[in-house]
Amino acid sequence: MADETGGAADTGAVAYPEGVPCWVDAQLPDVEAGKRFYGELFGWTFAVAPGDGAHEVWAYASDEPTAPVAALAPKPDGRLPTVWTVHFATPDAFALAARITAAGGQVITPPTPVGTLGTAVLATDPEGAVFGLWQAAAHLGFGRRHEPGTFAWAELYTRDTEAANSFYADLFHDALFGPDAAPDFGRATLTDVFPAEMPPHFLVHFATEDCEAALGTVGRLGGRVQVPPFDTSYGNVAVVTDSQGASFALLERGGGSGWREAPRAGDQAEQRPDELRQQGDDQHGDEA
């Protein structure tokens, strides 16, 4: 059966709450090469996306071909980056797009119907980190997540953490801080560990049962290790690229509270796990 909140295969499923990561897709130069890479790495199977002709493909957990976990799509323009994009759920794409603009972000692609599947938006935060919105119709989002070979986490790497805290704490307050919140989204500072030219961005994490073994598979398939495994408060993480240059992370879960600290410069102060929550609480306390 599909995830109780996201799988179209489960007739009792409902759309994800606003602000919850509900879908990821990769824009690739060669979708067939992407299918070979991710099919072997994660055991995914693939089928042409509903209503898409022969362009975008959906990936499925191999033992449940009705539960979509991600999409691979050809880049419409070779000048665009080869990248994984995270999409956040919303019940009203038009209203949330307006709130993004009012808060200092930008809407790259305005709310656009995708057949009978739903409505898509592409936007950036005030620093330029790109993310998507998804207003579900027939396609609710992930059929499975938080399992090996499926979405596990989205980390925002930003240079202005205070601005990021303010923007996302207001935009997705209930998903981050509500009584039933179990966020799949964190943020970390872009430090000297990263190249100076690296822009703020989201990094999609996929779960794995064995990070070291997965890294061996990545290398054998033509991918590259960007950041070797490092211990975190809730698992072991490595940052890699696929055989076409799209970056993502591998996460081998451990114990802990679901927050982790990203690699930091030697002289950088420790990043506290409650900073984003405190920002959201302060902001909405002032509004009250």
PDB file of N, CA, C and O in Angstrom, residues 1-16 140 142:
ATOM      1  N   MET A   1       0.838  -1.202   0.000  1.00  0.00           N
ATOM      2  CA  MET A   1       0.000   0.000   0.000  1.00  0.00           C
ATOM      3  C   MET A   1       0.869   1.247   0.000  1.00  0.00           C
ATOM      4  O   MET A   1       2.002   1.245   0.441  1.00  0.00           O
ATOM      5  N   ALA A   2       0.298   2.349  -0.439  1.00  0.00           N
ATOM      6  CA  ALA A   2       1.055   3.589  -0.512  1.00  0.00           C
ATOM      7  C   ALA A   2       1.100   4.254   0.845  1.00  0.00           C
ATOM      8  O   ALA A   2       0.374   3.924   1.772  1.00  0.00           O
ATOM      9  N   ASP A   3       2.017   5.238   0.955  1.00  0.00           N
ATOM     10  CA  ASP A   3       2.092   6.077   2.147  1.00  0.00           C
ATOM     11  C   ASP A   3       0.716   6.662   2.418  1.00  0.00           C
ATOM     12  O   ASP A   3       0.008   7.080   1.513  1.00  0.00           O
ATOM     13  N   GLU A   4       0.341   6.707   3.705  1.00  0.00           N
ATOM     14  CA  GLU A   4      -1.024   7.088   4.033  1.00  0.00           C
ATOM     15  C   GLU A   4      -1.348   8.539   3.691  1.00  0.00           C
ATOM     16  O   GLU A   4      -2.511   8.921   3.636  1.00  0.00           O
ATOM     17  N   THR A   5      -0.346   9.342   3.429  1.00  0.00           N
ATOM     18  CA  THR A   5      -0.616  10.744   3.124  1.00  0.00           C
ATOM     19  C   THR A   5      -0.309  11.118   1.686  1.00  0.00           C
ATOM     20  O   THR A   5      -0.621  12.222   1.264  1.00  0.00           O
ATOM     21  N   GLY A   6       0.334  10.226   0.900  1.00  0.00           N
ATOM     22  CA  GLY A   6       0.791  10.728  -0.363  1.00  0.00           C
ATOM     23  C   GLY A   6       0.572   9.882  -1.579  1.00  0.00           C
ATOM     24  O   GLY A   6       0.839  10.343  -2.675  1.00  0.00           O
ATOM     25  N   GLY A   7       0.151   8.654  -1.486  1.00  0.00           N
ATOM     26  CA  GLY A   7       0.154   7.794  -2.645  1.00  0.00           C
ATOM     27  C   GLY A   7      -1.173   7.720  -3.355  1.00  0.00           C
ATOM     28  O   GLY A   7      -2.194   7.406  -2.767  1.00  0.00           O
ATOM     29  N   ALA A   8      -1.158   7.997  -4.647  1.00  0.00           N
ATOM     30  CA  ALA A   8      -2.397   7.922  -5.415  1.00  0.00           C
ATOM     31  C   ALA A   8      -2.939   6.505  -5.483  1.00  0.00           C
ATOM     32  O   ALA A   8      -4.109   6.290  -5.737  1.00  0.00           O
ATOM     33  N   ALA A   9      -2.057   5.497  -5.230  1.00  0.00           N
ATOM     34  CA  ALA A   9      -2.516   4.119  -5.296  1.00  0.00           C
ATOM     35  C   ALA A   9      -3.444   3.774  -4.139  1.00  0.00           C
ATOM     36  O   ALA A   9      -4.220   2.834  -4.207  1.00  0.00           O
ATOM     37  N   ASP A  10      -3.376   4.519  -3.070  1.00  0.00           N
ATOM     38  CA  ASP A  10      -4.234   4.276  -1.914  1.00  0.00           C
ATOM     39  C   ASP A  10      -5.464   5.159  -2.052  1.00  0.00           C
ATOM     40  O   ASP A  10      -5.381   6.376  -1.945  1.00  0.00           O
ATOM     41  N   THR A  11      -6.601   4.575  -2.265  1.00  0.00           N
ATOM     42  CA  THR A  11      -7.803   5.358  -2.531  1.00  0.00           C
ATOM     43  C   THR A  11      -8.232   6.177  -1.330  1.00  0.00           C
ATOM     44  O   THR A  11      -9.012   7.112  -1.462  1.00  0.00           O
ATOM     45  N   GLY A  12      -7.716   5.847  -0.131  1.00  0.00           N
ATOM     46  CA  GLY A  12      -8.031   6.634   1.052  1.00  0.00           C
ATOM     47  C   GLY A  12      -7.037   7.739   1.311  1.00  0.00           C
ATOM     48  O   GLY A  12      -7.149   8.440   2.315  1.00  0.00           O
ATOM     49  N   ALA A  13      -6.034   7.901   0.436  1.00  0.00           N
ATOM     50  CA  ALA A  13      -4.983   8.878   0.663  1.00  0.00           C
ATOM     51  C   ALA A  13      -5.501  10.294   0.451  1.00  0.00           C
ATOM     52  O   ALA A  13      -6.449  10.528  -0.290  1.00  0.00           O
ATOM     53  N   VAL A  14      -4.842  11.229   1.106  1.00  0.00           N
ATOM     54  CA  VAL A  14      -5.157  12.643   0.934  1.00  0.00           C
ATOM     55  C   VAL A  14      -3.879  13.384   0.595  1.00  0.00           C
ATOM     56  O   VAL A  14      -2.777  12.870   0.768  1.00  0.00           O
ATOM     57  N   ALA A  15      -4.025  14.610   0.108  1.00  0.00           N
ATOM     58  CA  ALA A  15      -2.861  15.410  -0.251  1.00  0.00           C
ATOM     59  C   ALA A  15      -2.059  15.751   0.997  1.00  0.00           C
ATOM     60  O   ALA A  15      -2.584  15.839   2.103  1.00  0.00           O
ATOM     61  N   TYR A  16      -0.776  15.969   0.801  1.00  0.00           N
ATOM     62  CA  TYR A  16       0.091  16.366   1.907  1.00  0.00           C
ATOM     63  C   TYR A  16      -0.308  17.753   2.410  1.00  0.00           C
ATOM     64  O   TYR A  16      -0.768  18.597   1.635  1.00  0.00           O
ATOM     65  N   LEU A 140      -1.041  13.012  -5.949  1.00  0.00           N
ATOM     66  CA  LEU A 140      -0.918  13.559  -4.605  1.00  0.00           C
ATOM     67  C   LEU A 140       0.516  13.792  -4.175  1.00  0.00           C
ATOM     68  O   LEU A 140       0.772  14.566  -3.250  1.00  0.00           O
ATOM     69  N   PHE A 142       4.430  11.871  -3.259  1.00  0.00           N
ATOM     70  CA  PHE A 142       5.112  10.619  -2.964  1.00  0.00           C
ATOM     71  C   PHE A 142       4.119   9.513  -2.607  1.00  0.00           C
ATOM     72  O   PHE A 142       3.251   9.686  -1.756  1.00  0.00           O
TER      73      PHE A 142
END
